[in-house]
Amino acid sequence: MSRPADRRRQLIEHAAALFVERGYPHVAMADIARAAGVTAPSLYRHFTDKRDLLGAAVLSGVDDLEICTDRALATPGTRAQTTRKLIEAITKRPDSASLWRWTGAYLSDAQNREVALRTRAVLRRWSDALFGDADLADWERSQLTWALLSVAGSGTVHSRRLSAARELDELTDRALRLLSLRPAQAPPRPFAVPSSPSTTRRDEILDAASQLFAERGYADVGVDEIGAAVGISGPSVYNHFSSKAAILVGIGQRSAARLEAGVIAVYGAAGTQPDDPAALLTGLVDSYVTAITATPDLSVSFNNSPALATDPAAVALLDSQRRYVARWIELLAAAEAVPAAEAGVGVHAALSIVNDAVRLRRGTSRPEFGSQMAYLMRGVLLGEVASVDP
């Protein structure tokens, strides 16, 4: 590789790592230059601006995904062997699987089309290798391989508490549960959490901001635009919120309240069987899917959590989000009699399936979307539970 090309690759790698760690809106070109040990002017000799660098980083990630796939599929094997090789390849290059999922809103339509086309081509290869002549509809194969990509990349959303080898074992086990499912057989969901009506100006502002943030990204939406969406001036928004960050905190608090309402409903419905962790976890899956598909709030809050990391007003919100996930981990650990660290891998793998699908708007308009997401999550979490020696 020539020196200019090598330097460009290094800059892309540093940028990708920062984009994944902090979120694209919260990384400046100066931050990337500092991490790469170069001056800002030298960075601009390779890229016209930050968006140009993001596009290069995302496409480089697709290059890596294609290379990982070539290596993993070079030698035929069983489904279990192939699945493990694919996951191992992805976990060694985690940014390849995660960067586009987190930053697609900031790319141009042309860039997103190229990434989507190339990623679909890769996943078709996964499908051919994993399912062969299995009696699965094309849309089922597609849904399962996209979900597999989410499972493989789920390690980027939590701190590792297992060794790399043990995490690979756990991810492979969860992935094989996923691949044994038939999305066409997903049963309807009986559980629902109603959304609160927007009866106040404050709620209207949160609704409008949530929708705009979901469509265009937090960084690219101004307070004036939020005000215009509800028929008021930008300065009038400040009568209700002190800043755009305060609006994002409000969206997060509202989504957290909906999740907590779901928890209360699930435990209340347990009645005389509050000690059945598998049943409780099943209920939480249904309530989570309802919450994330009913409004953009939950996805917006989750996707923009780096924006709140240093905001003192958001400390309680972030703590409540951690406690919510910890409840899932505790229930799964009890249901499967496994350590919390192993259960944590499974929980984040399951949550990543629906979080990614909503973030990338994959099939979200279909009426059966929620039922299928809940079905896949339950399968990953509570597929065949291994027997435990007494």
PDB file of N, CA and C in Angstrom, residues 189-223:
ATOM      1  N   ARG A 189     -48.845 -10.365  19.057  1.00  0.00           N
ATOM      2  CA  ARG A 189     -48.504  -9.945  20.419  1.00  0.00           C
ATOM      3  C   ARG A 189     -49.763  -9.503  21.153  1.00  0.00           C
ATOM      4  N   PRO A 190     -50.017 -10.054  22.343  1.00  0.00           N
ATOM      5  CA  PRO A 190     -51.215  -9.669  23.093  1.00  0.00           C
ATOM      6  C   PRO A 190     -51.011  -8.438  23.959  1.00  0.00           C
ATOM      7  N   PHE A 191     -49.747  -8.025  24.152  1.00  0.00           N
ATOM      8  CA  PHE A 191     -49.437  -6.982  25.129  1.00  0.00           C
ATOM      9  C   PHE A 191     -49.287  -5.638  24.437  1.00  0.00           C
ATOM     10  N   ALA A 192     -49.760  -4.580  25.066  1.00  0.00           N
ATOM     11  CA  ALA A 192     -49.622  -3.242  24.494  1.00  0.00           C
ATOM     12  C   ALA A 192     -49.545  -2.209  25.603  1.00  0.00           C
ATOM     13  N   VAL A 193     -48.758  -1.186  25.386  1.00  0.00           N
ATOM     14  CA  VAL A 193     -48.671  -0.057  26.297  1.00  0.00           C
ATOM     15  C   VAL A 193     -49.138   1.171  25.535  1.00  0.00           C
ATOM     16  N   PRO A 194     -50.276   1.754  25.888  1.00  0.00           N
ATOM     17  CA  PRO A 194     -50.777   2.901  25.132  1.00  0.00           C
ATOM     18  C   PRO A 194     -49.878   4.105  25.282  1.00  0.00           C
ATOM     19  N   SER A 195     -49.742   4.878  24.204  1.00  0.00           N
ATOM     20  CA  SER A 195     -48.965   6.104  24.244  1.00  0.00           C
ATOM     21  C   SER A 195     -49.796   7.204  24.884  1.00  0.00           C
ATOM     22  N   SER A 196     -49.118   8.080  25.613  1.00  0.00           N
ATOM     23  CA  SER A 196     -49.816   9.199  26.227  1.00  0.00           C
ATOM     24  C   SER A 196     -50.157  10.229  25.162  1.00  0.00           C
ATOM     25  N   PRO A 197     -51.381  10.742  25.147  1.00  0.00           N
ATOM     26  CA  PRO A 197     -51.733  11.761  24.155  1.00  0.00           C
ATOM     27  C   PRO A 197     -50.978  13.056  24.404  1.00  0.00           C
ATOM     28  N   SER A 198     -50.697  13.777  23.324  1.00  0.00           N
ATOM     29  CA  SER A 198     -49.981  15.046  23.438  1.00  0.00           C
ATOM     30  C   SER A 198     -50.997  16.150  23.694  1.00  0.00           C
ATOM     31  N   THR A 199     -51.190  16.487  24.963  1.00  0.00           N
ATOM     32  CA  THR A 199     -52.225  17.450  25.336  1.00  0.00           C
ATOM     33  C   THR A 199     -51.661  18.812  25.697  1.00  0.00           C
ATOM     34  N   THR A 200     -50.356  18.930  25.845  1.00  0.00           N
ATOM     35  CA  THR A 200     -49.757  20.203  26.227  1.00  0.00           C
ATOM     36  C   THR A 200     -48.782  20.650  25.151  1.00  0.00           C
ATOM     37  N   ARG A 201     -48.454  21.948  25.193  1.00  0.00           N
ATOM     38  CA  ARG A 201     -47.467  22.473  24.250  1.00  0.00           C
ATOM     39  C   ARG A 201     -46.127  21.773  24.441  1.00  0.00           C
ATOM     40  N   ARG A 202     -45.787  21.481  25.670  1.00  0.00           N
ATOM     41  CA  ARG A 202     -44.524  20.784  25.947  1.00  0.00           C
ATOM     42  C   ARG A 202     -44.497  19.426  25.245  1.00  0.00           C
ATOM     43  N   ASP A 203     -45.595  18.683  25.338  1.00  0.00           N
ATOM     44  CA  ASP A 203     -45.664  17.381  24.674  1.00  0.00           C
ATOM     45  C   ASP A 203     -45.593  17.533  23.161  1.00  0.00           C
ATOM     46  N   GLU A 204     -46.244  18.571  22.639  1.00  0.00           N
ATOM     47  CA  GLU A 204     -46.203  18.800  21.198  1.00  0.00           C
ATOM     48  C   GLU A 204     -44.771  19.065  20.729  1.00  0.00           C
ATOM     49  N   ILE A 205     -44.037  19.830  21.512  1.00  0.00           N
ATOM     50  CA  ILE A 205     -42.642  20.114  21.168  1.00  0.00           C
ATOM     51  C   ILE A 205     -41.826  18.827  21.197  1.00  0.00           C
ATOM     52  N   LEU A 206     -42.031  18.001  22.228  1.00  0.00           N
ATOM     53  CA  LEU A 206     -41.311  16.729  22.310  1.00  0.00           C
ATOM     54  C   LEU A 206     -41.659  15.828  21.130  1.00  0.00           C
ATOM     55  N   ASP A 207     -42.940  15.779  20.755  1.00  0.00           N
ATOM     56  CA  ASP A 207     -43.358  14.963  19.609  1.00  0.00           C
ATOM     57  C   ASP A 207     -42.648  15.412  18.338  1.00  0.00           C
ATOM     58  N   ALA A 208     -42.672  16.722  18.089  1.00  0.00           N
ATOM     59  CA  ALA A 208     -42.079  17.254  16.857  1.00  0.00           C
ATOM     60  C   ALA A 208     -40.573  17.039  16.843  1.00  0.00           C
ATOM     61  N   ALA A 209     -39.918  17.307  17.971  1.00  0.00           N
ATOM     62  CA  ALA A 209     -38.473  17.133  18.039  1.00  0.00           C
ATOM     63  C   ALA A 209     -38.089  15.675  17.848  1.00  0.00           C
ATOM     64  N   SER A 210     -38.838  14.785  18.473  1.00  0.00           N
ATOM     65  CA  SER A 210     -38.538  13.360  18.361  1.00  0.00           C
ATOM     66  C   SER A 210     -38.605  12.906  16.909  1.00  0.00           C
ATOM     67  N   GLN A 211     -39.645  13.348  16.201  1.00  0.00           N
ATOM     68  CA  GLN A 211     -39.794  12.976  14.802  1.00  0.00           C
ATOM     69  C   GLN A 211     -38.666  13.549  13.953  1.00  0.00           C
ATOM     70  N   LEU A 212     -38.313  14.814  14.178  1.00  0.00           N
ATOM     71  CA  LEU A 212     -37.243  15.443  13.411  1.00  0.00           C
ATOM     72  C   LEU A 212     -35.892  14.798  13.706  1.00  0.00           C
ATOM     73  N   PHE A 213     -35.622  14.517  14.973  1.00  0.00           N
ATOM     74  CA  PHE A 213     -34.354  13.869  15.328  1.00  0.00           C
ATOM     75  C   PHE A 213     -34.259  12.487  14.690  1.00  0.00           C
ATOM     76  N   ALA A 214     -35.390  11.765  14.649  1.00  0.00           N
ATOM     77  CA  ALA A 214     -35.393  10.424  14.050  1.00  0.00           C
ATOM     78  C   ALA A 214     -35.128  10.491  12.557  1.00  0.00           C
ATOM     79  N   GLU A 215     -35.663  11.508  11.894  1.00  0.00           N
ATOM     80  CA  GLU A 215     -35.533  11.601  10.441  1.00  0.00           C
ATOM     81  C   GLU A 215     -34.186  12.148  10.004  1.00  0.00           C
ATOM     82  N   ARG A 216     -33.642  13.117  10.748  1.00  0.00           N
ATOM     83  CA  ARG A 216     -32.468  13.834  10.263  1.00  0.00           C
ATOM     84  C   ARG A 216     -31.271  13.796  11.190  1.00  0.00           C
ATOM     85  N   GLY A 217     -31.436  13.281  12.386  1.00  0.00           N
ATOM     86  CA  GLY A 217     -30.339  13.261  13.335  1.00  0.00           C
ATOM     87  C   GLY A 217     -30.389  14.474  14.247  1.00  0.00           C
ATOM     88  N   TYR A 218     -29.997  14.290  15.465  1.00  0.00           N
ATOM     89  CA  TYR A 218     -30.049  15.340  16.488  1.00  0.00           C
ATOM     90  C   TYR A 218     -29.246  16.574  16.095  1.00  0.00           C
ATOM     91  N   ALA A 219     -28.052  16.381  15.575  1.00  0.00           N
ATOM     92  CA  ALA A 219     -27.167  17.503  15.295  1.00  0.00           C
ATOM     93  C   ALA A 219     -27.670  18.398  14.182  1.00  0.00           C
ATOM     94  N   ASP A 220     -28.451  17.848  13.260  1.00  0.00           N
ATOM     95  CA  ASP A 220     -28.864  18.610  12.078  1.00  0.00           C
ATOM     96  C   ASP A 220     -30.223  19.277  12.227  1.00  0.00           C
ATOM     97  N   VAL A 221     -30.787  19.262  13.408  1.00  0.00           N
ATOM     98  CA  VAL A 221     -32.082  19.892  13.651  1.00  0.00           C
ATOM     99  C   VAL A 221     -31.899  21.062  14.611  1.00  0.00           C
ATOM    100  N   GLY A 222     -32.395  22.221  14.237  1.00  0.00           N
ATOM    101  CA  GLY A 222     -32.295  23.397  15.076  1.00  0.00           C
ATOM    102  C   GLY A 222     -33.570  23.666  15.854  1.00  0.00           C
ATOM    103  N   VAL A 223     -33.461  24.475  16.904  1.00  0.00           N
ATOM    104  CA  VAL A 223     -34.621  24.814  17.728  1.00  0.00           C
ATOM    105  C   VAL A 223     -35.670  25.556  16.899  1.00  0.00           C
TER     106      VAL A 223
END
